[in-house]
DNA sequence: TTAAGCTGGGGATCAGAACC
DNA sequence: GGTTCTGATCCCCAGCTTAA
């Protein structure tokens, strides 16, 4: 979809991009070889041609931050096909909602090689270096929650990184609600006994682990892994759905193999969680 | 419960076309 | 050449939604 994109160019919005597509200019290559362009693009053709040529070069160099700067934020999903092999799917667990009064307990990072957990007081200091390996981050509501929370605690680190927050494209597709509700509607992931847990349970599991319940730590990590494992599947659905909606001839996204992540957890933790909630 | 950012609506601005 | 109209983009703001 990215080589079909023109809305990252100055003075080109969705209407002019549509005109280009309707006139047969479907790709950057079409743009550069076209003898004439629709009026609105023709006015500024010289500058646009050089920017389209630059876009081709930047894509050849896999420069995600160039497109991240130029694309409107609600069109970031267009980066997914080209950059998913350089993407990290990220989800954090915390002790509360406010970065001022709460701490990060763990961060789960998934790519197509596997899943890594960065846990407070274990290996959280490795997180920054780990995230620097990626050109693209994919989250659910990460623009408002996960990424600002991480930067609040660990310092600036995402200024140059492209980011797709799946929550907003999902809304455009008519899918509102939290991640778990959307997974259910899309029939994605989470077959395990942990499917009934929510973010507040993650807070409680962290407290249980701090109070000596060793199984709670592994169960928390497993809960987080199940959250991030659904993100690649949802990202594909978003990409395919919004690409279809734009109705422009473009390369189809090949389905990816999400790594098999099987982590141990103790069903006893879920029972102890339920007892804890009854007592509260 | 807090904070961030997206969405959508409305107004401002700009450029081109049409008309006198 | 000046005016008006139209359409697109940009900017701002309020409201909404979500995360643990």
PDB file of C-alpha atoms (C1' of nucleotides) in Angstrom:
ATOM      1  CA  UNK A   1       0.000   0.000   0.000  1.00  0.00           C
ATOM      2  CA  UNK A   2       2.883   2.371   0.735  1.00  0.00           C
ATOM      3  CA  UNK A   3       4.026   2.625  -2.935  1.00  0.00           C
ATOM      4  CA  UNK A   4       0.410   3.530  -3.776  1.00  0.00           C
ATOM      5  CA  UNK A   5       0.353   6.339  -1.232  1.00  0.00           C
ATOM      6  CA  UNK A   6       0.368  10.059  -2.067  1.00  0.00           C
ATOM      7  CA  UNK A   7      -1.133  11.642   1.050  1.00  0.00           C
ATOM      8  CA  UNK A   8       2.372  12.026   2.536  1.00  0.00           C
ATOM      9  CA  UNK A   9       3.118  14.685  -0.108  1.00  0.00           C
ATOM     10  CA  UNK A  10       2.475  18.415   0.453  1.00  0.00           C
ATOM     11  CA  UNK A  11      -0.954  19.694  -0.572  1.00  0.00           C
ATOM     12  CA  UNK A  12      -2.188  16.208  -1.359  1.00  0.00           C
ATOM     13  CA  UNK A  13      -5.067  15.036   0.738  1.00  0.00           C
ATOM     14  CA  UNK A  14      -7.436  12.109   0.323  1.00  0.00           C
ATOM     15  CA  UNK A  15      -9.354  13.827  -2.485  1.00  0.00           C
ATOM     16  CA  UNK A  16      -6.333  14.489  -4.686  1.00  0.00           C
ATOM     17  CA  UNK A  17      -4.973  11.003  -3.968  1.00  0.00           C
ATOM     18  CA  UNK A  18      -8.329   9.582  -5.119  1.00  0.00           C
ATOM     19  CA  UNK A  19      -8.123  11.646  -8.313  1.00  0.00           C
ATOM     20  CA  UNK A  20      -4.669  10.248  -8.999  1.00  0.00           C
ATOM     21  CA  UNK A  21      -5.845   6.674  -8.515  1.00  0.00           C
ATOM     22  CA  UNK A  22      -8.954   7.236 -10.638  1.00  0.00           C
ATOM     23  CA  UNK A  23      -6.807   8.673 -13.445  1.00  0.00           C
ATOM     24  CA  UNK A  24      -4.753   5.479 -13.528  1.00  0.00           C
ATOM     25  CA  UNK A  25      -1.840   6.744 -11.419  1.00  0.00           C
ATOM     26  CA  UNK A  26      -1.850   3.902  -8.897  1.00  0.00           C
ATOM     27  CA  UNK A  27       1.817   3.843  -7.848  1.00  0.00           C
ATOM     28  CA  UNK A  28       4.852   6.069  -7.481  1.00  0.00           C
ATOM     29  CA  UNK A  29       6.176   4.471 -10.665  1.00  0.00           C
ATOM     30  CA  UNK A  30       2.969   5.438 -12.508  1.00  0.00           C
ATOM     31  CA  UNK A  31       3.351   8.975 -11.159  1.00  0.00           C
ATOM     32  CA  UNK A  32       6.912   9.355 -12.450  1.00  0.00           C
ATOM     33  CA  UNK A  33       6.113   7.951 -15.898  1.00  0.00           C
ATOM     34  CA  UNK A  34       2.767   9.732 -16.402  1.00  0.00           C
ATOM     35  CA  UNK A  35       2.740  12.251 -19.263  1.00  0.00           C
ATOM     36  CA  UNK A  36       0.024  14.238 -17.503  1.00  0.00           C
ATOM     37  CA  UNK A  37      -1.543  14.312 -14.063  1.00  0.00           C
ATOM     38  CA  UNK A  38      -4.925  15.420 -12.725  1.00  0.00           C
ATOM     39  CA  UNK A  39      -5.112  19.240 -12.476  1.00  0.00           C
ATOM     40  CA  UNK A  40      -4.511  19.526  -8.780  1.00  0.00           C
ATOM     41  CA  UNK A  41      -1.319  17.462  -8.943  1.00  0.00           C
ATOM     42  CA  UNK A  42      -0.181  18.937 -12.270  1.00  0.00           C
ATOM     43  CA  UNK A  43       0.045  22.439 -10.761  1.00  0.00           C
ATOM     44  CA  UNK A  44       2.877  21.365  -8.544  1.00  0.00           C
ATOM     45  CA  UNK A  45       4.178  18.503 -10.667  1.00  0.00           C
ATOM     46  CA  UNK A  46       7.851  19.386 -10.531  1.00  0.00           C
ATOM     47  CA  UNK A  47       8.129  19.366  -6.762  1.00  0.00           C
ATOM     48  CA  UNK A  48       5.865  16.341  -6.431  1.00  0.00           C
ATOM     49  CA  UNK A  49       7.913  14.296  -8.910  1.00  0.00           C
ATOM     50  CA  UNK A  50      11.079  14.914  -6.946  1.00  0.00           C
ATOM     51  CA  UNK A  51       9.316  14.003  -3.682  1.00  0.00           C
ATOM     52  CA  UNK A  52       7.892  10.822  -5.207  1.00  0.00           C
ATOM     53  CA  UNK A  53      11.376   9.880  -6.416  1.00  0.00           C
ATOM     54  CA  UNK A  54      12.669  10.560  -2.914  1.00  0.00           C
ATOM     55  CA  UNK A  55       9.908   8.365  -1.488  1.00  0.00           C
ATOM     56  CA  UNK A  56      11.095   5.499  -3.691  1.00  0.00           C
ATOM     57  CA  UNK A  57      14.662   5.962  -2.486  1.00  0.00           C
ATOM     58  CA  UNK A  58      13.592   6.123   1.156  1.00  0.00           C
ATOM     59  CA  UNK A  59      11.597   2.932   0.782  1.00  0.00           C
ATOM     60  CA  UNK A  60      14.562   1.207  -0.869  1.00  0.00           C
ATOM     61  CA  UNK A  61      16.600   2.269   2.167  1.00  0.00           C
ATOM     62  CA  UNK A  62      13.756   1.062   4.458  1.00  0.00           C
ATOM     63  CA  UNK A  63      13.646   4.483   6.118  1.00  0.00           C
ATOM     64  CA  UNK A  64      10.492   4.152   8.227  1.00  0.00           C
ATOM     65  CA  UNK A  65      11.046   7.414  10.079  1.00  0.00           C
ATOM     66  CA  UNK A  66      10.856   9.393   6.808  1.00  0.00           C
ATOM     67  CA  UNK A  67       7.354   8.068   6.173  1.00  0.00           C
ATOM     68  CA  UNK A  68       6.429   8.331   9.817  1.00  0.00           C
ATOM     69  CA  UNK A  69       7.174  12.072   9.696  1.00  0.00           C
ATOM     70  CA  UNK A  70       5.390  12.644   6.401  1.00  0.00           C
ATOM     71  CA  UNK A  71       2.239  10.529   6.725  1.00  0.00           C
ATOM     72  CA  UNK A  72      -0.871  11.816   8.492  1.00  0.00           C
ATOM     73  CA  UNK A  73      -1.093   9.917  11.772  1.00  0.00           C
ATOM     74  CA  UNK A  74      -4.327   8.230  10.877  1.00  0.00           C
ATOM     75  CA  UNK A  75      -2.650   6.727   7.814  1.00  0.00           C
ATOM     76  CA  UNK A  76       0.311   5.106   9.633  1.00  0.00           C
ATOM     77  CA  UNK A  77      -1.265   1.681   9.105  1.00  0.00           C
ATOM     78  CA  UNK A  78      -0.064   1.925   5.493  1.00  0.00           C
ATOM     79  CA  UNK A  79       3.494   1.215   6.739  1.00  0.00           C
ATOM     80  CA  UNK A  80       2.590  -2.247   7.986  1.00  0.00           C
ATOM     81  CA  UNK A  81       3.231  -4.420   4.912  1.00  0.00           C
ATOM     82  CA  UNK A  82       6.633  -2.970   4.105  1.00  0.00           C
ATOM     83  CA  UNK A  83       7.895  -2.701   7.695  1.00  0.00           C
ATOM     84  CA  UNK A  84       6.269  -5.547   9.611  1.00  0.00           C
ATOM     85  CA  UNK A  85       9.481  -7.611   9.537  1.00  0.00           C
ATOM     86  CA  UNK A  86      11.137  -4.714  11.401  1.00  0.00           C
ATOM     87  CA  UNK A  87       8.218  -4.262  13.781  1.00  0.00           C
ATOM     88  CA  UNK A  88       7.817  -4.891  17.482  1.00  0.00           C
ATOM     89  CA  UNK A  89       4.389  -5.485  18.961  1.00  0.00           C
ATOM     90  CA  UNK A  90       4.401  -3.930  22.415  1.00  0.00           C
ATOM     91  CA  UNK A  91       2.170  -4.062  25.483  1.00  0.00           C
ATOM     92  CA  UNK A  92       2.939  -2.933  29.019  1.00  0.00           C
ATOM     93  CA  UNK A  93       1.575  -3.852  32.438  1.00  0.00           C
ATOM     94  CA  UNK A  94       1.613  -1.278  35.215  1.00  0.00           C
ATOM     95  CA  UNK A  95       0.456  -0.824  38.786  1.00  0.00           C
ATOM     96  CA  UNK A  96      -2.114   1.794  37.734  1.00  0.00           C
ATOM     97  CA  UNK A  97      -3.186   4.237  35.062  1.00  0.00           C
ATOM     98  CA  UNK A  98      -1.248   7.359  35.944  1.00  0.00           C
ATOM     99  CA  UNK A  99       2.490   7.469  35.162  1.00  0.00           C
ATOM    100  CA  UNK A 100       2.920   9.937  38.045  1.00  0.00           C
ATOM    101  CA  UNK A 101       1.638   7.571  40.692  1.00  0.00           C
ATOM    102  CA  UNK A 102       2.208   4.151  39.120  1.00  0.00           C
ATOM    103  CA  UNK A 103       5.085   1.982  37.923  1.00  0.00           C
ATOM    104  CA  UNK A 104       5.674  -0.267  34.946  1.00  0.00           C
ATOM    105  CA  UNK A 105       5.745  -3.872  36.131  1.00  0.00           C
ATOM    106  CA  UNK A 106       6.646  -5.450  32.802  1.00  0.00           C
ATOM    107  CA  UNK A 107       6.814  -4.854  29.059  1.00  0.00           C
ATOM    108  CA  UNK A 108       6.114  -7.560  26.498  1.00  0.00           C
ATOM    109  CA  UNK A 109       7.813  -7.271  23.090  1.00  0.00           C
ATOM    110  CA  UNK A 110       6.884  -9.592  20.243  1.00  0.00           C
ATOM    111  CA  UNK A 111       8.410  -9.851  16.780  1.00  0.00           C
ATOM    112  CA  UNK A 112       8.299 -12.614  14.178  1.00  0.00           C
ATOM    113  CA  UNK A 113      11.233 -14.336  15.896  1.00  0.00           C
ATOM    114  CA  UNK A 114       9.542 -14.591  19.269  1.00  0.00           C
ATOM    115  CA  UNK A 115       8.427 -12.959  22.503  1.00  0.00           C
ATOM    116  CA  UNK A 116      10.518 -11.245  25.162  1.00  0.00           C
ATOM    117  CA  UNK A 117       9.420 -10.053  28.583  1.00  0.00           C
ATOM    118  CA  UNK A 118      11.159  -7.145  30.336  1.00  0.00           C
ATOM    119  CA  UNK A 119      10.301  -7.332  34.010  1.00  0.00           C
ATOM    120  CA  UNK A 120      10.827  -4.723  36.719  1.00  0.00           C
ATOM    121  CA  UNK A 121      13.841  -5.538  38.928  1.00  0.00           C
ATOM    122  CA  UNK A 122      14.910  -8.289  36.515  1.00  0.00           C
ATOM    123  CA  UNK A 123      15.870  -6.924  33.087  1.00  0.00           C
ATOM    124  CA  UNK A 124      13.921  -3.702  32.541  1.00  0.00           C
ATOM    125  CA  UNK A 125      17.194  -1.872  31.887  1.00  0.00           C
ATOM    126  CA  UNK A 126      17.530  -3.881  28.655  1.00  0.00           C
ATOM    127  CA  UNK A 127      14.262  -2.554  27.243  1.00  0.00           C
ATOM    128  CA  UNK A 128      15.628   0.604  25.619  1.00  0.00           C
ATOM    129  CA  UNK A 129      18.307  -1.295  23.704  1.00  0.00           C
ATOM    130  CA  UNK A 130      15.822  -3.947  22.676  1.00  0.00           C
ATOM    131  CA  UNK A 131      13.350  -1.439  21.284  1.00  0.00           C
ATOM    132  CA  UNK A 132      16.089   0.376  19.366  1.00  0.00           C
ATOM    133  CA  UNK A 133      16.330  -2.722  17.150  1.00  0.00           C
ATOM    134  CA  UNK A 134      12.984  -1.899  15.554  1.00  0.00           C
ATOM    135  CA  UNK A 135      11.805   0.607  12.940  1.00  0.00           C
ATOM    136  CA  UNK A 136       8.104   0.241  13.693  1.00  0.00           C
ATOM    137  CA  UNK A 137       6.105  -0.257  16.871  1.00  0.00           C
ATOM    138  CA  UNK A 138       2.584  -1.668  16.874  1.00  0.00           C
ATOM    139  CA  UNK A 139       0.330  -1.230  19.915  1.00  0.00           C
ATOM    140  CA  UNK A 140      -3.281  -0.973  20.995  1.00  0.00           C
ATOM    141  CA  UNK A 141      -3.906   2.499  22.450  1.00  0.00           C
ATOM    142  CA  UNK A 142      -0.146   2.847  22.745  1.00  0.00           C
ATOM    143  CA  UNK A 143      -0.254   6.463  21.554  1.00  0.00           C
ATOM    144  CA  UNK A 144      -2.096   7.503  24.679  1.00  0.00           C
ATOM    145  CA  UNK A 145      -0.977   4.893  27.191  1.00  0.00           C
ATOM    146  CA  UNK A 146       1.937   2.496  26.615  1.00  0.00           C
ATOM    147  CA  UNK A 147       4.477   4.709  24.841  1.00  0.00           C
ATOM    148  CA  UNK A 148       3.980   7.900  26.926  1.00  0.00           C
ATOM    149  CA  UNK A 149       4.110   5.715  30.069  1.00  0.00           C
ATOM    150  CA  UNK A 150       7.420   4.152  29.004  1.00  0.00           C
ATOM    151  CA  UNK A 151       8.919   7.530  28.097  1.00  0.00           C
ATOM    152  CA  UNK A 152       7.721   9.028  31.382  1.00  0.00           C
ATOM    153  CA  UNK A 153       9.575   6.309  33.283  1.00  0.00           C
ATOM    154  CA  UNK A 154      12.602   5.627  31.081  1.00  0.00           C
ATOM    155  CA  UNK A 155      13.121   8.851  29.132  1.00  0.00           C
ATOM    156  CA  UNK A 156      12.578   9.805  25.495  1.00  0.00           C
ATOM    157  CA  UNK A 157      13.101   6.967  23.091  1.00  0.00           C
ATOM    158  CA  UNK A 158      10.337   6.968  20.468  1.00  0.00           C
ATOM    159  CA  UNK A 159      10.885  10.287  18.672  1.00  0.00           C
ATOM    160  CA  UNK A 160      12.335   8.646  15.548  1.00  0.00           C
ATOM    161  CA  UNK A 161      10.256   5.446  15.575  1.00  0.00           C
ATOM    162  CA  UNK A 162       7.205   4.869  13.406  1.00  0.00           C
ATOM    163  CA  UNK A 163       4.178   3.787  15.396  1.00  0.00           C
ATOM    164  CA  UNK A 164       0.881   2.208  14.439  1.00  0.00           C
ATOM    165  CA  UNK A 165      -1.763   2.446  17.154  1.00  0.00           C
ATOM    166  CA  UNK A 166      -4.322  -0.145  16.073  1.00  0.00           C
ATOM    167  CA  UNK A 167      -7.128   1.312  18.166  1.00  0.00           C
ATOM    168  CA  UNK A 168      -7.885   4.159  15.756  1.00  0.00           C
ATOM    169  CA  UNK A 169      -7.922   2.278  12.449  1.00  0.00           C
ATOM    170  CA  UNK A 170     -10.093  -0.327  14.169  1.00  0.00           C
ATOM    171  CA  UNK A 171     -12.532   2.432  15.068  1.00  0.00           C
ATOM    172  CA  UNK A 172     -12.631   3.530  11.455  1.00  0.00           C
ATOM    173  CA  UNK A 173     -13.623  -0.036  10.639  1.00  0.00           C
ATOM    174  CA  UNK A 174     -16.458   0.212  13.137  1.00  0.00           C
ATOM    175  CA  UNK A 175     -14.695  -1.845  15.818  1.00  0.00           C
ATOM    176  CA  UNK A 176     -14.783  -0.019  19.126  1.00  0.00           C
ATOM    177  CA  UNK A 177     -14.119  -1.234  22.635  1.00  0.00           C
ATOM    178  CA  UNK A 178     -11.081  -2.582  24.422  1.00  0.00           C
ATOM    179  CA  UNK A 179      -8.574  -5.061  23.035  1.00  0.00           C
ATOM    180  CA  UNK A 180     -10.276  -8.094  24.545  1.00  0.00           C
ATOM    181  CA  UNK A 181     -13.694  -7.151  23.165  1.00  0.00           C
ATOM    182  CA  UNK A 182     -12.219  -6.600  19.704  1.00  0.00           C
ATOM    183  CA  UNK A 183     -10.346  -9.918  19.823  1.00  0.00           C
ATOM    184  CA  UNK A 184     -13.650 -11.587  20.577  1.00  0.00           C
ATOM    185  CA  UNK A 185     -15.444  -9.890  17.695  1.00  0.00           C
ATOM    186  CA  UNK A 186     -12.633 -10.725  15.288  1.00  0.00           C
ATOM    187  CA  UNK A 187     -12.305 -14.260  16.710  1.00  0.00           C
ATOM    188  CA  UNK A 188      -8.602 -13.708  17.337  1.00  0.00           C
ATOM    189  CA  UNK A 189      -6.475 -15.430  19.974  1.00  0.00           C
ATOM    190  CA  UNK A 190      -6.801 -16.019  23.662  1.00  0.00           C
ATOM    191  CA  UNK A 191      -8.052 -19.581  23.992  1.00  0.00           C
ATOM    192  CA  UNK A 192      -6.589 -20.047  27.452  1.00  0.00           C
ATOM    193  CA  UNK A 193      -7.939 -19.862  30.982  1.00  0.00           C
ATOM    194  CA  UNK A 194      -6.501 -16.351  31.184  1.00  0.00           C
ATOM    195  CA  UNK A 195      -9.107 -14.990  28.782  1.00  0.00           C
ATOM    196  CA  UNK A 196     -11.298 -13.793  31.635  1.00  0.00           C
ATOM    197  CA  UNK A 197      -8.588 -11.598  33.180  1.00  0.00           C
ATOM    198  CA  UNK A 198      -8.253  -7.847  32.678  1.00  0.00           C
ATOM    199  CA  UNK A 199      -5.718  -5.120  33.332  1.00  0.00           C
ATOM    200  CA  UNK A 200      -6.624  -4.800  36.967  1.00  0.00           C
ATOM    201  CA  UNK A 201      -5.943  -8.534  37.425  1.00  0.00           C
ATOM    202  CA  UNK A 202      -2.471  -7.813  36.073  1.00  0.00           C
ATOM    203  CA  UNK A 203      -2.018  -5.296  38.885  1.00  0.00           C
ATOM    204  CA  UNK A 204      -3.153  -7.873  41.446  1.00  0.00           C
ATOM    205  CA  UNK A 205      -0.883 -10.582  40.036  1.00  0.00           C
ATOM    206  CA  UNK A 206       2.077  -8.245  40.378  1.00  0.00           C
ATOM    207  CA  UNK A 207       1.170  -7.627  44.033  1.00  0.00           C
ATOM    208  CA  UNK A 208       0.802 -11.399  44.606  1.00  0.00           C
ATOM    209  CA  UNK A 209       4.250 -11.979  43.132  1.00  0.00           C
ATOM    210  CA  UNK A 210       5.704  -9.226  45.346  1.00  0.00           C
ATOM    211  CA  UNK A 211       4.070 -10.908  48.334  1.00  0.00           C
ATOM    212  CA  UNK A 212       5.786 -14.183  47.583  1.00  0.00           C
ATOM    213  CA  UNK A 213       3.406 -15.966  45.187  1.00  0.00           C
ATOM    214  CA  UNK A 214       6.031 -17.191  42.689  1.00  0.00           C
ATOM    215  CA  UNK A 215       3.490 -18.584  40.216  1.00  0.00           C
ATOM    216  CA  UNK A 216       1.871 -15.145  39.891  1.00  0.00           C
ATOM    217  CA  UNK A 217       4.922 -13.748  38.106  1.00  0.00           C
ATOM    218  CA  UNK A 218       4.829 -16.357  35.338  1.00  0.00           C
ATOM    219  CA  UNK A 219       1.076 -16.028  35.015  1.00  0.00           C
ATOM    220  CA  UNK A 220       1.407 -12.263  34.612  1.00  0.00           C
ATOM    221  CA  UNK A 221       3.984 -12.734  31.850  1.00  0.00           C
ATOM    222  CA  UNK A 222       1.742 -15.283  30.148  1.00  0.00           C
ATOM    223  CA  UNK A 223      -1.199 -12.858  30.372  1.00  0.00           C
ATOM    224  CA  UNK A 224       0.918 -10.150  28.729  1.00  0.00           C
ATOM    225  CA  UNK A 225       2.158 -12.531  26.036  1.00  0.00           C
ATOM    226  CA  UNK A 226      -1.427 -13.395  25.103  1.00  0.00           C
ATOM    227  CA  UNK A 227      -2.158  -9.674  24.710  1.00  0.00           C
ATOM    228  CA  UNK A 228       0.739  -8.998  22.340  1.00  0.00           C
ATOM    229  CA  UNK A 229       0.274 -12.239  20.387  1.00  0.00           C
ATOM    230  CA  UNK A 230      -3.057 -11.034  19.105  1.00  0.00           C
ATOM    231  CA  UNK A 231      -1.603  -7.744  17.797  1.00  0.00           C
ATOM    232  CA  UNK A 232      -0.031  -9.129  14.570  1.00  0.00           C
ATOM    233  CA  UNK A 233      -3.283 -10.863  13.672  1.00  0.00           C
ATOM    234  CA  UNK A 234      -5.297  -7.711  14.323  1.00  0.00           C
ATOM    235  CA  UNK A 235      -2.764  -5.608  12.389  1.00  0.00           C
ATOM    236  CA  UNK A 236      -3.262  -7.851   9.345  1.00  0.00           C
ATOM    237  CA  UNK A 237      -7.031  -7.510   9.607  1.00  0.00           C
ATOM    238  CA  UNK A 238      -6.704  -3.716   9.844  1.00  0.00           C
ATOM    239  CA  UNK A 239      -4.315  -3.554   6.897  1.00  0.00           C
ATOM    240  CA  UNK A 240      -6.461  -5.777   4.681  1.00  0.00           C
ATOM    241  CA  UNK A 241      -9.687  -4.044   5.727  1.00  0.00           C
ATOM    242  CA  UNK A 242      -8.504  -0.492   5.125  1.00  0.00           C
ATOM    243  CA  UNK A 243      -6.688  -1.437   1.894  1.00  0.00           C
ATOM    244  CA  UNK A 244      -9.890  -2.998   0.540  1.00  0.00           C
ATOM    245  CA  UNK A 245     -11.799   0.082   1.539  1.00  0.00           C
ATOM    246  CA  UNK A 246      -9.463   2.352  -0.480  1.00  0.00           C
ATOM    247  CA  UNK A 247     -10.091   0.226  -3.538  1.00  0.00           C
ATOM    248  CA  UNK A 248      -6.802   0.820  -5.368  1.00  0.00           C
ATOM    249  CA  UNK A 249      -4.916  -1.991  -7.110  1.00  0.00           C
ATOM    250  CA  UNK A 250      -2.047  -2.900  -4.784  1.00  0.00           C
ATOM    251  CA  UNK A 251      -0.020  -5.872  -3.597  1.00  0.00           C
ATOM    252  CA  UNK A 252      -1.810  -8.162  -1.158  1.00  0.00           C
ATOM    253  CA  UNK A 253      -0.342  -8.752   2.279  1.00  0.00           C
ATOM    254  CA  UNK A 254       0.908 -12.316   2.650  1.00  0.00           C
ATOM    255  CA  UNK A 255      -0.329 -13.836   5.929  1.00  0.00           C
ATOM    256  CA  UNK A 256       2.503 -14.033   8.435  1.00  0.00           C
ATOM    257  CA  UNK A 257       3.411 -16.825  10.823  1.00  0.00           C
ATOM    258  CA  UNK A 258       2.998 -15.544  14.358  1.00  0.00           C
ATOM    259  CA  UNK A 259       5.589 -17.337  16.495  1.00  0.00           C
ATOM    260  CA  UNK A 260       4.382 -20.090  18.737  1.00  0.00           C
ATOM    261  CA  UNK A 261       4.769 -18.751  22.269  1.00  0.00           C
ATOM    262  CA  UNK A 262       3.867 -21.233  24.957  1.00  0.00           C
ATOM    263  CA  UNK A 263       4.654 -20.014  28.436  1.00  0.00           C
ATOM    264  CA  UNK A 264       3.870 -21.809  31.685  1.00  0.00           C
ATOM    265  CA  UNK A 265       1.204 -20.550  34.034  1.00  0.00           C
ATOM    266  CA  UNK A 266      -0.558 -21.813  37.133  1.00  0.00           C
ATOM    267  CA  UNK A 267      -4.356 -22.049  37.114  1.00  0.00           C
ATOM    268  CA  UNK A 268      -4.143 -21.810  40.902  1.00  0.00           C
ATOM    269  CA  UNK A 269      -3.214 -18.160  40.472  1.00  0.00           C
ATOM    270  CA  UNK A 270      -6.570 -17.502  38.824  1.00  0.00           C
ATOM    271  CA  UNK A 271      -8.363 -19.124  41.766  1.00  0.00           C
ATOM    272  CA  UNK A 272      -6.323 -17.105  44.260  1.00  0.00           C
ATOM    273  CA  UNK A 273      -7.079 -13.971  42.248  1.00  0.00           C
ATOM    274  CA  UNK A 274     -10.798 -14.674  42.445  1.00  0.00           C
ATOM    275  CA  UNK A 275     -10.576 -15.194  46.226  1.00  0.00           C
ATOM    276  CA  UNK A 276      -8.651 -11.949  46.548  1.00  0.00           C
ATOM    277  CA  UNK A 277     -11.350 -10.042  44.680  1.00  0.00           C
ATOM    278  CA  UNK A 278     -14.104 -11.537  46.813  1.00  0.00           C
ATOM    279  CA  UNK A 279     -12.287 -10.404  49.985  1.00  0.00           C
ATOM    280  CA  UNK A 280     -11.878  -6.819  48.668  1.00  0.00           C
TER     281      UNK A 280
ATOM    282  C1'  DT B   1      -9.395   7.406  38.240  1.00  0.00           C
ATOM    283  C1'  DT B   2      -5.778  10.276  34.686  1.00  0.00           C
ATOM    284  C1'  DA B   3      -3.916  11.591  30.556  1.00  0.00           C
ATOM    285  C1'  DA B   4      -3.200  11.458  25.766  1.00  0.00           C
ATOM    286  C1'  DG B   5      -4.548  11.707  21.249  1.00  0.00           C
ATOM    287  C1'  DC B   6      -7.832  10.684  17.623  1.00  0.00           C
ATOM    288  C1'  DT B   7     -12.185  12.041  15.349  1.00  0.00           C
ATOM    289  C1'  DG B   8     -15.287  15.146  13.453  1.00  0.00           C
ATOM    290  C1'  DG B   9     -17.114  19.678  12.912  1.00  0.00           C
ATOM    291  C1'  DG B  10     -16.533  24.406  11.896  1.00  0.00           C
ATOM    292  C1'  DG B  11     -13.989  28.317  10.456  1.00  0.00           C
ATOM    293  C1'  DA B  12      -9.906  30.360   8.066  1.00  0.00           C
ATOM    294  C1'  DT B  13      -7.061  30.387   4.211  1.00  0.00           C
ATOM    295  C1'  DC B  14      -5.570  29.613  -0.325  1.00  0.00           C
ATOM    296  C1'  DA B  15      -5.733  28.755  -5.300  1.00  0.00           C
ATOM    297  C1'  DG B  16      -8.047  28.218  -9.508  1.00  0.00           C
ATOM    298  C1'  DA B  17     -12.057  28.953 -12.465  1.00  0.00           C
ATOM    299  C1'  DA B  18     -15.690  31.656 -14.129  1.00  0.00           C
ATOM    300  C1'  DC B  19     -17.694  35.798 -14.941  1.00  0.00           C
ATOM    301  C1'  DC B  20     -18.218  40.753 -15.649  1.00  0.00           C
TER     302       DC B  20
ATOM    303  C1'  DG C   1      -8.033  43.335 -13.439  1.00  0.00           C
ATOM    304  C1'  DG C   2     -11.383  42.654  -9.847  1.00  0.00           C
ATOM    305  C1'  DT C   3     -14.878  39.976  -7.729  1.00  0.00           C
ATOM    306  C1'  DT C   4     -17.182  35.907  -6.508  1.00  0.00           C
ATOM    307  C1'  DC C   5     -17.659  31.101  -6.057  1.00  0.00           C
ATOM    308  C1'  DT C   6     -16.012  26.554  -5.208  1.00  0.00           C
ATOM    309  C1'  DG C   7     -13.283  23.040  -3.380  1.00  0.00           C
ATOM    310  C1'  DA C   8      -9.348  21.407  -0.739  1.00  0.00           C
ATOM    311  C1'  DT C   9      -6.401  21.745   3.024  1.00  0.00           C
ATOM    312  C1'  DC C  10      -5.144  23.251   7.486  1.00  0.00           C
ATOM    313  C1'  DC C  11      -5.932  24.440  12.169  1.00  0.00           C
ATOM    314  C1'  DC C  12      -8.346  24.555  16.427  1.00  0.00           C
ATOM    315  C1'  DC C  13     -11.470  22.813  19.766  1.00  0.00           C
ATOM    316  C1'  DA C  14     -14.667  19.782  22.248  1.00  0.00           C
ATOM    317  C1'  DG C  15     -15.944  15.297  23.061  1.00  0.00           C
ATOM    318  C1'  DC C  16     -14.940  10.631  23.380  1.00  0.00           C
ATOM    319  C1'  DT C  17     -12.399   6.464  24.376  1.00  0.00           C
ATOM    320  C1'  DT C  18      -8.983   3.618  26.300  1.00  0.00           C
ATOM    321  C1'  DA C  19      -5.207   1.870  29.005  1.00  0.00           C
ATOM    322  C1'  DA C  20      -3.679  -0.771  34.273  1.00  0.00           C
TER     323       DA C  20
END
